[in-house]
Short mmCIF file of C-alpha atoms in Angstrom, two decimals:
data_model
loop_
_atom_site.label_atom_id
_atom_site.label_comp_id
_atom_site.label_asym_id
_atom_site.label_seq_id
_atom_site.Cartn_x
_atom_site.Cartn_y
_atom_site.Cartn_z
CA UNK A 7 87.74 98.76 83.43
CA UNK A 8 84.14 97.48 84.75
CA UNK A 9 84.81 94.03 83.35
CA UNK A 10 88.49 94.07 84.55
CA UNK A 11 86.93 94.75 87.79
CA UNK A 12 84.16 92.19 88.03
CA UNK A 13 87.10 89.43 86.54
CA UNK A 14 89.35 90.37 89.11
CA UNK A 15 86.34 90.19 92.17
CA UNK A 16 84.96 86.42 90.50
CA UNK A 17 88.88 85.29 90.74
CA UNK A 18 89.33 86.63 94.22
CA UNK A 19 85.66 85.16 95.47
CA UNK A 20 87.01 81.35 93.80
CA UNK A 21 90.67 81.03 95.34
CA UNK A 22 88.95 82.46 98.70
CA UNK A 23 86.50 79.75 98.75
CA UNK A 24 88.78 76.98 97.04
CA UNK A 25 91.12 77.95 100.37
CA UNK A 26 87.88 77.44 102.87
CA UNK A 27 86.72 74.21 101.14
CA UNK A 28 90.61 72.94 101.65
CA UNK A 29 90.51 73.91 104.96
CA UNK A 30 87.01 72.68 105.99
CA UNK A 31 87.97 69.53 104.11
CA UNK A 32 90.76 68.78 106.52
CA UNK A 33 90.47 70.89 109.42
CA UNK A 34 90.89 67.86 111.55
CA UNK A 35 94.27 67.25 110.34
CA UNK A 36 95.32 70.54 109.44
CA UNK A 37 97.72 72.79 111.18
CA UNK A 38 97.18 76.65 111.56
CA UNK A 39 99.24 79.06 112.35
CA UNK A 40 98.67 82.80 112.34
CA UNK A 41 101.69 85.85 112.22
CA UNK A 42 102.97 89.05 111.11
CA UNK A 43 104.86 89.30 107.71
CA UNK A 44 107.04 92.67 106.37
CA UNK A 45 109.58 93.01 104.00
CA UNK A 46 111.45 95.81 101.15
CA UNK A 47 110.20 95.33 97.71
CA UNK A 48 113.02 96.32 94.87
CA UNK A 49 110.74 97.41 91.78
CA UNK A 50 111.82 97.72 88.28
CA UNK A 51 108.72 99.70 86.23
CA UNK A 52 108.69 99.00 83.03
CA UNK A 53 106.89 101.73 80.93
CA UNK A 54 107.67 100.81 77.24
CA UNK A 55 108.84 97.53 75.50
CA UNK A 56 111.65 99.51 73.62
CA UNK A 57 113.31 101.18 76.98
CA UNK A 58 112.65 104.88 75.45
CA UNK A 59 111.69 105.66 79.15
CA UNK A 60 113.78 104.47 81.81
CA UNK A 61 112.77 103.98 85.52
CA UNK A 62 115.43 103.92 88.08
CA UNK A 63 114.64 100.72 90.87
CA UNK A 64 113.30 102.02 93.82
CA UNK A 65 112.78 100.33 97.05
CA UNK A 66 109.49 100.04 98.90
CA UNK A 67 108.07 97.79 101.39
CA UNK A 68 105.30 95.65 102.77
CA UNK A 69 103.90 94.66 105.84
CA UNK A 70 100.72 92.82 107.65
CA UNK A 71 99.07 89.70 108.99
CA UNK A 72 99.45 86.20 107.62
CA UNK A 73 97.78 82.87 108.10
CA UNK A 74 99.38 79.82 106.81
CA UNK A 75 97.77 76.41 106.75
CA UNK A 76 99.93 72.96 106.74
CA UNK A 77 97.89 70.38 104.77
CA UNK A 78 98.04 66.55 105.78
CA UNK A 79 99.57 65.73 102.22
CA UNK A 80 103.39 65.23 103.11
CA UNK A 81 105.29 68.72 102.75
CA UNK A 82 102.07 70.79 101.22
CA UNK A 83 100.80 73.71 102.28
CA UNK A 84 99.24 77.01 101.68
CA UNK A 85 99.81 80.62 103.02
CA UNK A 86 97.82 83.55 102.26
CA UNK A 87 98.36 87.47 103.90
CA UNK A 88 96.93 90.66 103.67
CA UNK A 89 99.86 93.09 103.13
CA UNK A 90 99.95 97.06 102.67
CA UNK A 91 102.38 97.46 99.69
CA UNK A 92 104.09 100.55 98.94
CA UNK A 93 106.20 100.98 95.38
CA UNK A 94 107.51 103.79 93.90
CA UNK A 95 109.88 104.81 91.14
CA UNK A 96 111.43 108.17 89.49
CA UNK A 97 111.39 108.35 85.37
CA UNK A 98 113.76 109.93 83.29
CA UNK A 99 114.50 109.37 79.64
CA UNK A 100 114.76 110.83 76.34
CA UNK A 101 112.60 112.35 74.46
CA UNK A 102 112.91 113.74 71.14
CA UNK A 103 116.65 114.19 71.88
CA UNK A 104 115.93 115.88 75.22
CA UNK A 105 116.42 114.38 79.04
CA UNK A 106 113.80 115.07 80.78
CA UNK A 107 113.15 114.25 84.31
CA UNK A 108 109.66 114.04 86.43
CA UNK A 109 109.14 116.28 89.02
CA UNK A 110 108.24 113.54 91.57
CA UNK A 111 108.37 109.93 92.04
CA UNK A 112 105.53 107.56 90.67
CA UNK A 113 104.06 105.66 93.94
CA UNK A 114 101.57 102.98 94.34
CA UNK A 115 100.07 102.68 97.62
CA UNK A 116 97.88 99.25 97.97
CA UNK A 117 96.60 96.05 99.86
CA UNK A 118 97.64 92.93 98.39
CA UNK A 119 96.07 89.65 98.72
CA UNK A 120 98.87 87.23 98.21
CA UNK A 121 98.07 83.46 98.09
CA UNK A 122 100.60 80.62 97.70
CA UNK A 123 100.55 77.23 97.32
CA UNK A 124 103.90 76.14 99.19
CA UNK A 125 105.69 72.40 98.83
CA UNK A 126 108.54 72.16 102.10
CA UNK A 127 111.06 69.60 102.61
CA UNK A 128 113.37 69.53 105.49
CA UNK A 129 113.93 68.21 109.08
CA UNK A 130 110.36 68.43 110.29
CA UNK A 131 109.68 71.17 112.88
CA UNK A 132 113.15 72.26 113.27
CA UNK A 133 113.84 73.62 109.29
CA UNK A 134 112.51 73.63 106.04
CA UNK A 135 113.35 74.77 102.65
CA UNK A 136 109.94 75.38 100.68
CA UNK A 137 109.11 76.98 97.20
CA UNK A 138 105.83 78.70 96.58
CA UNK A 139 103.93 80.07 93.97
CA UNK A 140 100.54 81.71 93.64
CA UNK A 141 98.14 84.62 92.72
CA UNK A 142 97.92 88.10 94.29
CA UNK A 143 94.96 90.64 93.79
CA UNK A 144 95.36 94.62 94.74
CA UNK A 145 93.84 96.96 95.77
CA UNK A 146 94.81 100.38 95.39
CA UNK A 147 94.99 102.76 98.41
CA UNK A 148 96.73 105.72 97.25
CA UNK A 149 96.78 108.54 95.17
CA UNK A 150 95.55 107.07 91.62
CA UNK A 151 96.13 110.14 89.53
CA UNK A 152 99.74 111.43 89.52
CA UNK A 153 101.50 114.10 87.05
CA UNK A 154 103.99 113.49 84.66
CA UNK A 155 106.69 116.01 83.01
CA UNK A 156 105.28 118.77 85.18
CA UNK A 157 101.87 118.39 84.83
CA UNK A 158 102.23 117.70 80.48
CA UNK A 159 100.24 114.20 81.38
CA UNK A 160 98.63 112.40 84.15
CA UNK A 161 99.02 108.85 84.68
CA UNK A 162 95.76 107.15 86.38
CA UNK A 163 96.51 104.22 88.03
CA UNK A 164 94.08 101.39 88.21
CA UNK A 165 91.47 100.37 91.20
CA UNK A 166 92.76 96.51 91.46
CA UNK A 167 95.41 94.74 89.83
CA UNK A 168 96.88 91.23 89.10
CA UNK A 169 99.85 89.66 90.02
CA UNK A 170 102.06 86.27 90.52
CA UNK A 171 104.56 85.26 92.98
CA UNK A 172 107.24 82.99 92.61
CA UNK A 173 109.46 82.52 95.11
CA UNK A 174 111.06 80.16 98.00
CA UNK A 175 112.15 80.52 101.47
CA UNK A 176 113.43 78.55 104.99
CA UNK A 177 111.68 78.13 108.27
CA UNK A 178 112.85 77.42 111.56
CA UNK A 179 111.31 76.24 114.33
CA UNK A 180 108.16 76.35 112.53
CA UNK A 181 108.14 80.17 114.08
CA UNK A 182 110.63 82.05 111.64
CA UNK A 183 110.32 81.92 108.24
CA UNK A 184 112.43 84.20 105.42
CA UNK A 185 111.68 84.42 101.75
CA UNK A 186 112.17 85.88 98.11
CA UNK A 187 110.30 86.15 95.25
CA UNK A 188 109.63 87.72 92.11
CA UNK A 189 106.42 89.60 91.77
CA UNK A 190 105.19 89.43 88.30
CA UNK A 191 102.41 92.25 87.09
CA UNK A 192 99.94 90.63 84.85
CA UNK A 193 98.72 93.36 82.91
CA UNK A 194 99.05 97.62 82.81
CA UNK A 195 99.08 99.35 86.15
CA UNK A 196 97.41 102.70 84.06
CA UNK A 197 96.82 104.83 81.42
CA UNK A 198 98.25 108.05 80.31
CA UNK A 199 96.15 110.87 79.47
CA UNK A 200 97.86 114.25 78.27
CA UNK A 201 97.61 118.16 78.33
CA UNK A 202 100.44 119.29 75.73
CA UNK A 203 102.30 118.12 73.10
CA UNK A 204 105.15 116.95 75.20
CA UNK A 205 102.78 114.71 77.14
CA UNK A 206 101.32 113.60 73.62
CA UNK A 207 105.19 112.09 73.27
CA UNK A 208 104.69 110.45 76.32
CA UNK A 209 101.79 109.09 75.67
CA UNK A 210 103.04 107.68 72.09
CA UNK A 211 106.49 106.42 73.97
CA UNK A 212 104.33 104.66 76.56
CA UNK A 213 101.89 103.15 74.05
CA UNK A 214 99.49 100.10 75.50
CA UNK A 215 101.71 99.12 78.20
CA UNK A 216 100.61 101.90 80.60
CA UNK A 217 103.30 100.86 83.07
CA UNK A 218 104.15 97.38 84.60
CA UNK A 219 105.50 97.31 88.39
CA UNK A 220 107.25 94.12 88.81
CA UNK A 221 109.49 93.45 92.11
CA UNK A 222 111.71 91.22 93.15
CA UNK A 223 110.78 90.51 97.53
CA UNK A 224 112.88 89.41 100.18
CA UNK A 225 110.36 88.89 103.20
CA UNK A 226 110.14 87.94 107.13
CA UNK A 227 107.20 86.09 108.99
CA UNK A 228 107.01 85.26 112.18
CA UNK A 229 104.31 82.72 113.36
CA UNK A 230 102.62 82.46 116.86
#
């Protein structure tokens, strides 16, 4: 967990100062623009490769200040926001022939770091059609140790977390811009640790995955 943490600070300390070097690099012909950005999230948590456990989609959402920078290269640009993110899903599934249900929902609570690298094309000011794609780095907020199966196992959620977006979007008026995107979790959210034999099942259905919160975004930004 130590070296996950000290990967995950080095990659967040590079793309922040790639970004600054970009930007001091061209801050002549570079435009800035600074806004507020919110949207639902949709997330489908997977907990096990083989589906044994099944999480119902839940919806969440996200919200918080964004910068984005237009580069001088024709149609390139690059966006980055700080966003509280809040995801949560209820688990219910089988287990040795049994339905079982949780008693409450699983929730992650967290700042995310989103930046994307953006390529527009459109009608210049007036409306653009852009794709985008880029890294995001968490931080968890919330409650990182939550019951499962009435207290039979506790999942811990991690301190940080990995992610990718993928995604594209339309601006008008170089003011409003709305997107979607899939949010990709690169690696386990958590780990299971148990109190009974029921939660020992858990544990064995959930295996090394420890839980992956992917969502699919649909977003709004508006820029001063």
């Amino acid at each position: 967990l130590t070296n996950n943490k000290k990967g995950m600070k080095k990659l967040f300390t590079a793309a922040i100062v790639a970004l600054s070097m970009m930007f001091g690099a061209n801050n002549a012909q570079a435009q800035v623009q600074f806004g507020i950005k919110g949207g639902l999230n949709v997330t489908s948590m997977s907990l096990d490769k083989d589906k044994l456990l099944d999480t119902e989609n839940q919806a969440g959402f996200f919200i918080g200040p964004t910068v984005k920078f237009t580069l001088p290269i024709v149609g390139l640009g690059i966006d980055a926001s700080a966003l509280y993110d809040q995801r949560e899903a209820k688990l219910k599934g089988d287990i040795n022939g049994n339905e079982v249900e949780t008693s409450s929902k699983l929730k992650t609570q967290a700042i995310n770091i989103p930046i994307n690298v953006r390529y527009g094309v459109g009608l210049g000011s007036v409306a653009n059609v852009f794709l985008f794609a880029g890294p995001q780095f968490g931080f968890n907020v919330g409650d990182k140790n939550q019951s499962l199966l009435k207290d039979a196992a506790e999942w811990k959620l991690k301190s940080s977390n990995f992610s990718v977006n993928v995604g594209l979007g339309f601006t008008v008026l170089s003011h409003l811009q709305v997107s979607a995107n899939y949010n990709i979790a690169c690696g386990k959210t958590g780990d299971v640790t148990v109190s009974d034999a029921a939660g020992a099942t858990l544990q064995e259905l959930i295996g090394k995955n420890g839980g992956k919160a992917n969502a699919w975004q649909v977003g709004v930004a508006y820029y001063f």
